PDB file of C-alpha atoms in Angstrom:
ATOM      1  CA  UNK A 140      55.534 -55.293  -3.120  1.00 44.00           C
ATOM      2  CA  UNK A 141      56.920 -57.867  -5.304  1.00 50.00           C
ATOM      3  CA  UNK A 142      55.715 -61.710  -4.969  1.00 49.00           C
ATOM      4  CA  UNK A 143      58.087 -63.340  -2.759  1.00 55.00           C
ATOM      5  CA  UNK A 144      60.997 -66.183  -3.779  1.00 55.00           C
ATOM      6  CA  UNK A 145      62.446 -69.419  -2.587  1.00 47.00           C
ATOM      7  CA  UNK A 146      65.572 -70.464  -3.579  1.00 49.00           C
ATOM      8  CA  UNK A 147      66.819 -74.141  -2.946  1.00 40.00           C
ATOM      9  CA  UNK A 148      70.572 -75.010  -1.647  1.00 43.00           C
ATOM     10  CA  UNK A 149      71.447 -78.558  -0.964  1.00 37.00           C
ATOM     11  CA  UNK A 150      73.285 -79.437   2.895  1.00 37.00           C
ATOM     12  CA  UNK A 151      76.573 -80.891   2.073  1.00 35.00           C
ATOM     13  CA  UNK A 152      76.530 -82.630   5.966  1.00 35.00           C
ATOM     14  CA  UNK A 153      76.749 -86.010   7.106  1.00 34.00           C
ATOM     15  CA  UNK A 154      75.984 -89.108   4.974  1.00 30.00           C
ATOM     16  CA  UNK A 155      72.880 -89.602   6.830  1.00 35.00           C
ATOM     17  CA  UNK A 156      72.067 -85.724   5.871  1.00 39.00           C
ATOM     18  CA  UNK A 157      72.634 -86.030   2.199  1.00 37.00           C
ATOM     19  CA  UNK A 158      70.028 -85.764  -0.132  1.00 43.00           C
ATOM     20  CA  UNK A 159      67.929 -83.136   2.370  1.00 54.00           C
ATOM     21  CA  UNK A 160      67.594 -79.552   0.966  1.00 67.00           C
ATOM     22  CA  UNK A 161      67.340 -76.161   2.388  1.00 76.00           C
ATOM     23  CA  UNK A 162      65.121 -73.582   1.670  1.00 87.00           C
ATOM     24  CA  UNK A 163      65.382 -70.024   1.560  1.00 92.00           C
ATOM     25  CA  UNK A 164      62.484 -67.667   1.020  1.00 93.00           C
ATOM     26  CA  UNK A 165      63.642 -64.160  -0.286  1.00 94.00           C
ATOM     27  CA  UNK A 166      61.132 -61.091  -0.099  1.00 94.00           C
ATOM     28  CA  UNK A 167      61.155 -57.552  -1.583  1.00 94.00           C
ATOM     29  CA  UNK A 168      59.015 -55.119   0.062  1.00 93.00           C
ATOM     30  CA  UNK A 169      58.901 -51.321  -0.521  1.00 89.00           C
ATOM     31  CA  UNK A 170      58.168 -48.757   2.031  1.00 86.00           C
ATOM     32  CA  UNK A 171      58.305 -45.254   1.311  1.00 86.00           C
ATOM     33  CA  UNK A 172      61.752 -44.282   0.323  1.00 90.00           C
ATOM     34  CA  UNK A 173      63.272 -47.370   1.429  1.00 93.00           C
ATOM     35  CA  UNK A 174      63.526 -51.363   0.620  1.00 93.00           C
ATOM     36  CA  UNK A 175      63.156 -53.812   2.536  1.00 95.00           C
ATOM     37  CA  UNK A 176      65.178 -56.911   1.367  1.00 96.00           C
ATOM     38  CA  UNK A 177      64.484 -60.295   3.613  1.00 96.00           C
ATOM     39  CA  UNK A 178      65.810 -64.136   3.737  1.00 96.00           C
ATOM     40  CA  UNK A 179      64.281 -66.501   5.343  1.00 95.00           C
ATOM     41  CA  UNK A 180      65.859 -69.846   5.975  1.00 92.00           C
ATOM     42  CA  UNK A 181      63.551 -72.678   6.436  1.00 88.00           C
ATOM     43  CA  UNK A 182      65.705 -74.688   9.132  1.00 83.00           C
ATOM     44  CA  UNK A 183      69.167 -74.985  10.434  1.00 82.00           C
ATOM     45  CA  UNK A 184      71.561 -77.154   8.855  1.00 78.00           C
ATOM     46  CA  UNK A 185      74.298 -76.279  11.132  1.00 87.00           C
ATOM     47  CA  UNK A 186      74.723 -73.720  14.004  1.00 92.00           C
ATOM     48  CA  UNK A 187      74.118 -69.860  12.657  1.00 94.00           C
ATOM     49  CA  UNK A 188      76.853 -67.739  13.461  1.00 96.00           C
ATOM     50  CA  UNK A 189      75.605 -64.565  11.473  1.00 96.00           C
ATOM     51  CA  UNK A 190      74.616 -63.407   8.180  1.00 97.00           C
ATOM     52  CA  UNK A 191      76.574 -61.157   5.978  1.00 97.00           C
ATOM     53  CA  UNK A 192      74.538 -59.452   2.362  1.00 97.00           C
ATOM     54  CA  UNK A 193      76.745 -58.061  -0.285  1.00 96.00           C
ATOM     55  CA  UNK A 194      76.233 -56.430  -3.834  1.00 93.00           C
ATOM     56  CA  UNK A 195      78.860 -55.601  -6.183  1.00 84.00           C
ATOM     57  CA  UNK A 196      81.462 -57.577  -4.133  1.00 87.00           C
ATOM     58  CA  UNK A 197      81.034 -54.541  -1.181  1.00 92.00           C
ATOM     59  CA  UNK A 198      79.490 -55.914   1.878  1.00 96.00           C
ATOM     60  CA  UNK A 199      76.565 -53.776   2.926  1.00 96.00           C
ATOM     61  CA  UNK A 200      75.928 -55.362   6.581  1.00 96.00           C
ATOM     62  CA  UNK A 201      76.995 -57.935   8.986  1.00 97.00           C
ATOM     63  CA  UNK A 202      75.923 -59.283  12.228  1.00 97.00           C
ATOM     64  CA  UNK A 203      76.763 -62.363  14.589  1.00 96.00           C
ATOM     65  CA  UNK A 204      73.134 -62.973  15.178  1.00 96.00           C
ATOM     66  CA  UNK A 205      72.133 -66.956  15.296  1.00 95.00           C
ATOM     67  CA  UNK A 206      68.487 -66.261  13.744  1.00 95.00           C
ATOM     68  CA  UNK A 207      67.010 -68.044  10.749  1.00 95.00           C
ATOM     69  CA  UNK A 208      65.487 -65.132   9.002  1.00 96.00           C
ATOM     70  CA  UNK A 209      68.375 -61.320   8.343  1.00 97.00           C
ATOM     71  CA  UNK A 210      66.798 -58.370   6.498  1.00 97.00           C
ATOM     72  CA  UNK A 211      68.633 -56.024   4.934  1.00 96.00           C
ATOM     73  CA  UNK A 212      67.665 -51.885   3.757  1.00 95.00           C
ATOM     74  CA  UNK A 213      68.640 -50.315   1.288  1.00 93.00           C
ATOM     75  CA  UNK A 214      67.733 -46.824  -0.294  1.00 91.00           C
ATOM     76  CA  UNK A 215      64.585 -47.172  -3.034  1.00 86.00           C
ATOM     77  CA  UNK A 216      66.543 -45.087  -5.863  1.00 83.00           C
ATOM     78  CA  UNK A 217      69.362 -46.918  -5.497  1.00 83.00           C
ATOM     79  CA  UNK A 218      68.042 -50.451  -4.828  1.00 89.00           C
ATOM     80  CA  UNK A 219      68.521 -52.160  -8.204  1.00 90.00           C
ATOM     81  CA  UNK A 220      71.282 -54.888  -8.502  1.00 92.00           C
ATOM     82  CA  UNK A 221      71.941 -58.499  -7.346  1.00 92.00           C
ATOM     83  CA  UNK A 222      72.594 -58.765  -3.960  1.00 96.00           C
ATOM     84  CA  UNK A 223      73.350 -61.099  -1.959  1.00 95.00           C
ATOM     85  CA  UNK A 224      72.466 -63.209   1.609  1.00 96.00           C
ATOM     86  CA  UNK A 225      74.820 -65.233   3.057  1.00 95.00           C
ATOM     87  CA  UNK A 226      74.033 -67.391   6.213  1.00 95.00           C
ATOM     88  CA  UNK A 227      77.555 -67.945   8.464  1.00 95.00           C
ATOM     89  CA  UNK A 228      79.135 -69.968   8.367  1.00 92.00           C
ATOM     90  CA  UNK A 229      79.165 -69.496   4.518  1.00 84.00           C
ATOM     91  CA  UNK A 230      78.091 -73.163   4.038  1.00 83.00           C
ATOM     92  CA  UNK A 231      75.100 -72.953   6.006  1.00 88.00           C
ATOM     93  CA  UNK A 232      73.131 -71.004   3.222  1.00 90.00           C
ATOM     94  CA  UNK A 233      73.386 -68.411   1.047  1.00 92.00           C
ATOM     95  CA  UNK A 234      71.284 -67.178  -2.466  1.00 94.00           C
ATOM     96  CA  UNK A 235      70.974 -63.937  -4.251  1.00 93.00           C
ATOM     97  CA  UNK A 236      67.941 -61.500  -4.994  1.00 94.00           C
ATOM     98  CA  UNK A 237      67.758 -59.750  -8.162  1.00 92.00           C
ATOM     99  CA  UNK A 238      65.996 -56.616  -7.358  1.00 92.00           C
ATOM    100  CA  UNK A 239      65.076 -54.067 -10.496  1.00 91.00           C
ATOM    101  CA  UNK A 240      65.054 -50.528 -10.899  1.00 89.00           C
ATOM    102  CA  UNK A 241      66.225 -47.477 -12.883  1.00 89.00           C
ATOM    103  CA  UNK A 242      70.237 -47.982 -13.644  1.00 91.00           C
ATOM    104  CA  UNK A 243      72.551 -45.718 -11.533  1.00 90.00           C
ATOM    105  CA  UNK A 244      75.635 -44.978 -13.268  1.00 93.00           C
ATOM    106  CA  UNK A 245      78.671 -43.229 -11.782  1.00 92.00           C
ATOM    107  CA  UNK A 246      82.158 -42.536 -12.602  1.00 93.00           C
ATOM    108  CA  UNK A 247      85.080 -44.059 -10.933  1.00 90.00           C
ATOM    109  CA  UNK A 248      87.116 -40.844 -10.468  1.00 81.00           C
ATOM    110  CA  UNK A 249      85.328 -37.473 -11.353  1.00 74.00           C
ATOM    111  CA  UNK A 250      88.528 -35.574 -12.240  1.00 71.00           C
ATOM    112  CA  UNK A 251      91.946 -36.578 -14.178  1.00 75.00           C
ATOM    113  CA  UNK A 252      94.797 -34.467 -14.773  1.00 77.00           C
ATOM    114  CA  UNK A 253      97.426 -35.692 -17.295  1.00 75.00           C
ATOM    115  CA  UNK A 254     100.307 -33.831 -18.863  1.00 78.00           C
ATOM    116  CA  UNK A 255     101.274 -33.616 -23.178  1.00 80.00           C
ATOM    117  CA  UNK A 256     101.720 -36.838 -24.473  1.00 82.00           C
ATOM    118  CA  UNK A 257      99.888 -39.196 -21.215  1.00 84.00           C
ATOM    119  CA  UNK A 258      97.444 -41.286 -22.051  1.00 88.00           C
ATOM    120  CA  UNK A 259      94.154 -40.713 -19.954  1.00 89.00           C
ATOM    121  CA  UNK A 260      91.782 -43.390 -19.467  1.00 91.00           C
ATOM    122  CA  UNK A 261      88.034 -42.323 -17.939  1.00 93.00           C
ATOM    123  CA  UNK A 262      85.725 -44.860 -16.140  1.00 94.00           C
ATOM    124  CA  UNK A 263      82.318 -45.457 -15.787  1.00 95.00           C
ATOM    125  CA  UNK A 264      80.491 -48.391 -13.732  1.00 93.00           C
ATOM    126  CA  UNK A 265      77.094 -49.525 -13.140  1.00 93.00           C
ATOM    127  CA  UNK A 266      76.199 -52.367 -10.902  1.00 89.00           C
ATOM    128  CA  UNK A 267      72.050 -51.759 -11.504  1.00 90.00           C
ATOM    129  CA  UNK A 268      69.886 -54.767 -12.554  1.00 91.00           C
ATOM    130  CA  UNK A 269      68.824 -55.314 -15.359  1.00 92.00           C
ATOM    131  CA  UNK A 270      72.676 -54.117 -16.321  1.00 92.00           C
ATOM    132  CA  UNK A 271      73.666 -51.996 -19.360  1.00 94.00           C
ATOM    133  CA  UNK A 272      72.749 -53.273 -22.786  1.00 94.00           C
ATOM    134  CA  UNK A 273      73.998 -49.473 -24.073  1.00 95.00           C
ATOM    135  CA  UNK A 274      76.940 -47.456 -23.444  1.00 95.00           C
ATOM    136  CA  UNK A 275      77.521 -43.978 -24.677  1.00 95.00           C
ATOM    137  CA  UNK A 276      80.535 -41.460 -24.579  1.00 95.00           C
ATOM    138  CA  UNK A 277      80.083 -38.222 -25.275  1.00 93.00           C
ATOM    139  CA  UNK A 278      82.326 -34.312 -24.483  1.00 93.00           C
ATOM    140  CA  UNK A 279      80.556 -31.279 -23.918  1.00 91.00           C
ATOM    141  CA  UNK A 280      81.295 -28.459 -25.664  1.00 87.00           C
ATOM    142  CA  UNK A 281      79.679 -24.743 -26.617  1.00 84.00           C
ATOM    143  CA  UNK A 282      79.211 -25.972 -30.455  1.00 84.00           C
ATOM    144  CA  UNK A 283      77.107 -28.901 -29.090  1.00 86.00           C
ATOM    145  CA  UNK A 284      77.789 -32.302 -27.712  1.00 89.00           C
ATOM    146  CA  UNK A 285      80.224 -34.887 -29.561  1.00 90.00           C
ATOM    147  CA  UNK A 286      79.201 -38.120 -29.389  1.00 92.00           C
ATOM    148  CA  UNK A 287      83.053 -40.501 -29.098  1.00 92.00           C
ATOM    149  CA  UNK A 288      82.969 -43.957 -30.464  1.00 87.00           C
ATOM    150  CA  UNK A 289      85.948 -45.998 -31.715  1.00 86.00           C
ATOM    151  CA  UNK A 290      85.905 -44.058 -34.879  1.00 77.00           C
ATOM    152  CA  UNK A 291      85.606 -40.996 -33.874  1.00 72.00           C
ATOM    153  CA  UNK A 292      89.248 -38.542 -34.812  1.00 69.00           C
ATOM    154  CA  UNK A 293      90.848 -42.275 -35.153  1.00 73.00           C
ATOM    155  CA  UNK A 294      91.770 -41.251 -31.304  1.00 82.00           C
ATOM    156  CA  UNK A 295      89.491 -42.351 -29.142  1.00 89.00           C
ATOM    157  CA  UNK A 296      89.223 -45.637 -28.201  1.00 91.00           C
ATOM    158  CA  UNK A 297      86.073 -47.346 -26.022  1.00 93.00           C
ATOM    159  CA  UNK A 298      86.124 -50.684 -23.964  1.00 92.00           C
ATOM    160  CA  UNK A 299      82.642 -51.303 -22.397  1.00 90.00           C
ATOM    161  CA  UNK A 300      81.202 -54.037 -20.971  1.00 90.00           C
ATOM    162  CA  UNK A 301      77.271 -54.740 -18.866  1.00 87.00           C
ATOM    163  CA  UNK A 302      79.390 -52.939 -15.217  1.00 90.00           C
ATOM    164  CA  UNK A 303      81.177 -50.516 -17.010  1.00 91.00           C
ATOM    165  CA  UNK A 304      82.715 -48.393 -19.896  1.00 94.00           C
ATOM    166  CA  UNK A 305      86.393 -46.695 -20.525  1.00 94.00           C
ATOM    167  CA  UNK A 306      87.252 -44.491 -22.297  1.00 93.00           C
ATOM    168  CA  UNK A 307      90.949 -44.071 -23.714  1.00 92.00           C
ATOM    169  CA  UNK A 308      92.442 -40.754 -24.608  1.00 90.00           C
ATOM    170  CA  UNK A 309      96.084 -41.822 -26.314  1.00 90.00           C
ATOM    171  CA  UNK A 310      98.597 -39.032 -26.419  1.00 88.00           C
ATOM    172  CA  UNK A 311      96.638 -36.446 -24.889  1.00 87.00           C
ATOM    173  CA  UNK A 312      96.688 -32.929 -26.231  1.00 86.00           C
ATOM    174  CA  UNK A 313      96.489 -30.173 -23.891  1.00 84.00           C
ATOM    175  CA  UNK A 314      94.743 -27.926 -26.238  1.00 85.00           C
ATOM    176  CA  UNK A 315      92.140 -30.049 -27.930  1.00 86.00           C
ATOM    177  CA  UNK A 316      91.771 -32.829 -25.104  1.00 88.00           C
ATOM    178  CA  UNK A 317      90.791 -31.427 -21.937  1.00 89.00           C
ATOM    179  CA  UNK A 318      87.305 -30.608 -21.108  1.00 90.00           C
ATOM    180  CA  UNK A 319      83.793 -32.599 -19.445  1.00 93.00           C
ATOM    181  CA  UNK A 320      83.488 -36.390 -20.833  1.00 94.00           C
ATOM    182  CA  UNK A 321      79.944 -37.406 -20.169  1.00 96.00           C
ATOM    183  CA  UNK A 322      79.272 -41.146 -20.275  1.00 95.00           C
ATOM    184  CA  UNK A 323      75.055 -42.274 -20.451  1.00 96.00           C
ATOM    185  CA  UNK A 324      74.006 -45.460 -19.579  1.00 95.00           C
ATOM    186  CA  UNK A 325      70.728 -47.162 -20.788  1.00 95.00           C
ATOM    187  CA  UNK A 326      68.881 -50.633 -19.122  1.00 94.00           C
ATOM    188  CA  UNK A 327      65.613 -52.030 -19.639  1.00 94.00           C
ATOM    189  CA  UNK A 328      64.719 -49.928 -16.800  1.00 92.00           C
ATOM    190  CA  UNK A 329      65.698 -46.443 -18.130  1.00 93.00           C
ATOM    191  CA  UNK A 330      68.862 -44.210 -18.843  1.00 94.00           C
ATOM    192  CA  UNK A 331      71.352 -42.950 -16.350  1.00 94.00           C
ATOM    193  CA  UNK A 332      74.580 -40.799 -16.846  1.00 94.00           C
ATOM    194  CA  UNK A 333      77.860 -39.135 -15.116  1.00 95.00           C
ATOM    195  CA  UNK A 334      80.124 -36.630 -15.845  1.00 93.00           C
ATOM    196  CA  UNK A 335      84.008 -37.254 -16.075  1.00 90.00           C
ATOM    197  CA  UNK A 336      86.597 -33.621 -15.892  1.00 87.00           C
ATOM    198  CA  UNK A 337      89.572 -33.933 -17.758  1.00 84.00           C
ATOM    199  CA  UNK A 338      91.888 -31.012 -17.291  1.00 82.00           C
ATOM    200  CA  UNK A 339      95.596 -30.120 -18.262  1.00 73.00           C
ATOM    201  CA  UNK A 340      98.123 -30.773 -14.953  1.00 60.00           C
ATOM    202  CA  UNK A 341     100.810 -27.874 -16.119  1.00 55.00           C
ATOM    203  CA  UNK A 342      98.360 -24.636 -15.555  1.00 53.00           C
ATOM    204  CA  UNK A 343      97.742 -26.907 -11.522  1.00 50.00           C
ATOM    205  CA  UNK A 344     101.873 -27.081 -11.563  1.00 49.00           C
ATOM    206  CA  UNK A 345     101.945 -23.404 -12.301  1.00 51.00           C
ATOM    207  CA  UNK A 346      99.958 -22.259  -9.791  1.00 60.00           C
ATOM    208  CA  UNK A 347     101.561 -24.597  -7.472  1.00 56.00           C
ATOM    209  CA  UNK A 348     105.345 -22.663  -8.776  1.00 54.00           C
ATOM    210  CA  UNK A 349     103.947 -19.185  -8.401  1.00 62.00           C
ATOM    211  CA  UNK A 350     102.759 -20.119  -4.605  1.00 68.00           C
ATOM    212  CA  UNK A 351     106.002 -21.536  -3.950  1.00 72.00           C
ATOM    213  CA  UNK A 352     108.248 -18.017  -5.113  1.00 70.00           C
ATOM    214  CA  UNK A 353     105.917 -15.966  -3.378  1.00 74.00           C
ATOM    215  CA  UNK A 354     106.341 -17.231   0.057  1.00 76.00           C
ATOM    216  CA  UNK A 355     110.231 -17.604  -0.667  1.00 77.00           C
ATOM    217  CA  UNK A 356     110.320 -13.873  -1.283  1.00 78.00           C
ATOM    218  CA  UNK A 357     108.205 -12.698   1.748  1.00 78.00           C
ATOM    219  CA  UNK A 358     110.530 -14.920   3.626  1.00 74.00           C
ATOM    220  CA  UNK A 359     113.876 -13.259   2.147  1.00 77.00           C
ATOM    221  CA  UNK A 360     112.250  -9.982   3.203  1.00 70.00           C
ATOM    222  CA  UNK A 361     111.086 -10.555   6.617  1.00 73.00           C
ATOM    223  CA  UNK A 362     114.860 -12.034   7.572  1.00 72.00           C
ATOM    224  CA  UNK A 363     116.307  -8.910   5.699  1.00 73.00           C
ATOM    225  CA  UNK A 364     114.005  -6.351   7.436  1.00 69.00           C
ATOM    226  CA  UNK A 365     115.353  -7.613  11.235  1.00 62.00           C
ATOM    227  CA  UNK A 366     118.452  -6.522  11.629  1.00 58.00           C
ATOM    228  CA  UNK A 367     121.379  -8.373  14.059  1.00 53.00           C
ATOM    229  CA  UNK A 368     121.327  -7.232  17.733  1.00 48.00           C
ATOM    230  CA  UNK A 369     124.410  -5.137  18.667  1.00 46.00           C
ATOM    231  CA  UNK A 370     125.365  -3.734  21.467  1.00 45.00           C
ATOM    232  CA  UNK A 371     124.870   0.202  21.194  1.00 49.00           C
ATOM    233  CA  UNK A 372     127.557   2.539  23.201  1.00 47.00           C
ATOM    234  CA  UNK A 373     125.632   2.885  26.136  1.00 48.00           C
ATOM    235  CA  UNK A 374     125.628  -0.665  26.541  1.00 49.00           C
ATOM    236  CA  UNK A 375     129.421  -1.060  25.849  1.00 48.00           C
ATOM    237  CA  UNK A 376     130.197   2.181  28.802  1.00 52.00           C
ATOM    238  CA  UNK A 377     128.354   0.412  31.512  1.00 49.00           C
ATOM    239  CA  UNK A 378     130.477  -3.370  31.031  1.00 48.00           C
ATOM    240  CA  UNK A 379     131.654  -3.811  34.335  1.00 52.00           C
ATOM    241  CA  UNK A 380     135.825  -3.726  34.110  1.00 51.00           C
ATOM    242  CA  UNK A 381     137.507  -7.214  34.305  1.00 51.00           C
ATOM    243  CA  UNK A 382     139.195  -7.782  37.271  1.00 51.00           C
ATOM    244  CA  UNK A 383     143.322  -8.302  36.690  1.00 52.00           C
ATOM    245  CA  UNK A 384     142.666 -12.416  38.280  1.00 53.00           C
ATOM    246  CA  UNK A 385     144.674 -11.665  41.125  1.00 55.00           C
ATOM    247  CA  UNK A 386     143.083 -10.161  44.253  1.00 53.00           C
ATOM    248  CA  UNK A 387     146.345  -9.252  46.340  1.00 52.00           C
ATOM    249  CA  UNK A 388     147.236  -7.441  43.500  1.00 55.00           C
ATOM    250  CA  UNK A 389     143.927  -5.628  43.275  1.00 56.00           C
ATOM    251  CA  UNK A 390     143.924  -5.225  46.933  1.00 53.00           C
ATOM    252  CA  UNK A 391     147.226  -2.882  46.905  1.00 58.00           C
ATOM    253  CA  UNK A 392     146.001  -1.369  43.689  1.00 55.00           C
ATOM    254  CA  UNK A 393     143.242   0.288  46.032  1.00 55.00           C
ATOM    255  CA  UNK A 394     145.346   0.819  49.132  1.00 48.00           C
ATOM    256  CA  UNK A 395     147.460   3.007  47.220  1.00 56.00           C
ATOM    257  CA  UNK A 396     144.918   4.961  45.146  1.00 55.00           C
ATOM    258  CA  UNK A 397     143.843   5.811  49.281  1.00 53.00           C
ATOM    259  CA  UNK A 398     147.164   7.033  50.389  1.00 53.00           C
ATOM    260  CA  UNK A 399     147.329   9.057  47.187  1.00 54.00           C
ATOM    261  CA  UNK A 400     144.299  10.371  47.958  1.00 50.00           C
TER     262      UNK A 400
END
C-alpha cells in the first residue's frame, strides 16, 4: 500500500471565500490483481454534481453522485500512469495521482499495408509512469534482429518522444520493406515492447482480383446452363382456337356443320 497524499486547490468563490483552500487526500491501495485508486475531498466548496477520473485524456469512469470521497479500479499490470480525479462541476476540485509500475507499451495499429513507392509510418505509445527515457526500433528477421535508428540504410527515419515513437519508412520497397517492426520501450520501472506487421497491399489486391473472376465465371455458367422456357409441341396442339370475335357468325358456323352432318 503506498503512503497516502493530499493535494491542495484553492476555491475561487465569493470574496468572503477567498483565501480558504481545499484539500484533497489521494490513496493507492493494492488488492490482489487490482488497484484501488481513492480521492477524498475534505469539504464542499460548492454543490457536487459527480466526479469524472481520466488518464491519457480517455475517461475511465463517471458518475452523478454528490459524495465527497470517488474511488476508482483499475487493473494492477496495467495501473501505472497519471490519472486523474475531477470533482463536478470541474471547479469544485480536481488533482492527479501518479501511480508507478512496469511501462506498457503498445502499438497504435498492429498491421499496415502500403503499395511501391508509399511512405509507411509505424506507431508506438506508452502512457506508463515513470514514462520512456528509451526508445528502440528494431525488424525481425531469420539472420537476426536489426536494430533501425536514423542512420540506419540512410532510410529510416525515427521521431520519439516520453508517449511514443514513429517510425518512417520513405518510399517503401515491396521486396526489402515488408516484414515485423518491433518497437521496445524502457522506464525506470522496466522494459516493455510491441510488435508492428508491415506487409505489401498488391499480393491482398490479388487475391481480392482472383475472388472477383471466379464468381463472375460461375455466374456466366449457371445463366448459360438454364436454358429459355419454350413451349414444346404438345403445348402448342392443346392452345384453345381463337374465336373469329363475332358470335352470330360463330353461331351459324355450327348450325351448318349440324345440317351437314
Amino acid at each position: 500500500m503506498d503512503n497516502p497524499s493530499e493535494a491542495y486547490l484553492k476555491w475561487e468563490g465569493s470574496l468572503e471565500e477567498q483565501g480558504s483552500f481545499c484539500r484533497i487526500w489521494t490513496t493507492i491501495n493494492d488488492e490482489g490483481s487490482k488497484t484501488q485508486l481513492t480521492c477524498a475531498l475534505n469539504h464542499r466548496p460548492t454543490e457536487i454534481v459527480g466526479h469524472r477520473w481520466v488518464k491519457g485524456g480517455k475517461v475511465l469512469k463517471e458518475d452523478t453522485l454528490p459524495d465527497l470521497k470517488t474511488e476508482c479500479e483499475v487493473d494492477s499490470e496495467d495501473r501505472s500512469g497519471q490519472y486523474s480525479c475531477i470533482f463536478l462541476p470541474e471547479h469544485a476540485g480536481c488533482t492527479d495521482l501518479e501511480v508507478k509500475g512496469p511501462p506498457s507499451v503498445m502499438a497504435v495499429k498492429k498491421s499496415e499495408h502500403a503499395t511501391k513507392g508509399e511512405t509507411v509510418v509505424l506507431v508506438c505509445k506508452s502512457d506508463s509512469f515513470p514514462p520512456i527515457i528509451y526508445w528502440l526500433w528494431y525488424k525481425k528477421s531469420e539472420s537476426g534482429d536489426q536494430v533501425i535508428t536514423n542512420s540506419t540504410q540512410s532510410k529510416f527515419f525515427v521521431v520519439s518522444s516520453e508517449s511514443h515513437m514513429e517510425l518512417h519508412i520513405p518510399s517503401v520497397d515491396l521486396k526489402e520493406d515488408p516484414g515485423t517492426y518491433v518497437c521496445n520501450g524502457t522506464s525506470l520501472e522496466g522494459t516493455s515492447q510491441a510488435a508492428n506487421r508491415f506487409t505489401a497491399l498488391w499480393p491482398f489486391l490479388g487475391i481480392v482480383a482472383e475472388v472477383l473472376v471466379l464468381v463472375t465465371i460461375i455466374f456466366i455458367y449457371e445463366k448459360r446452363r438454364k436454358p429459355d422456357k419454350v413451349l414444346d409441341d404438345e403445348d402448342i396442339g392443346s392452345a384453345p382456337l381463337k374465336s373469329s370475335g363475332n358470335p352470330l357468325n360463330d353461331k351459324d358456323k355450327n348450325v351448318r356443320q349440324r345440317n351437314s352432318s
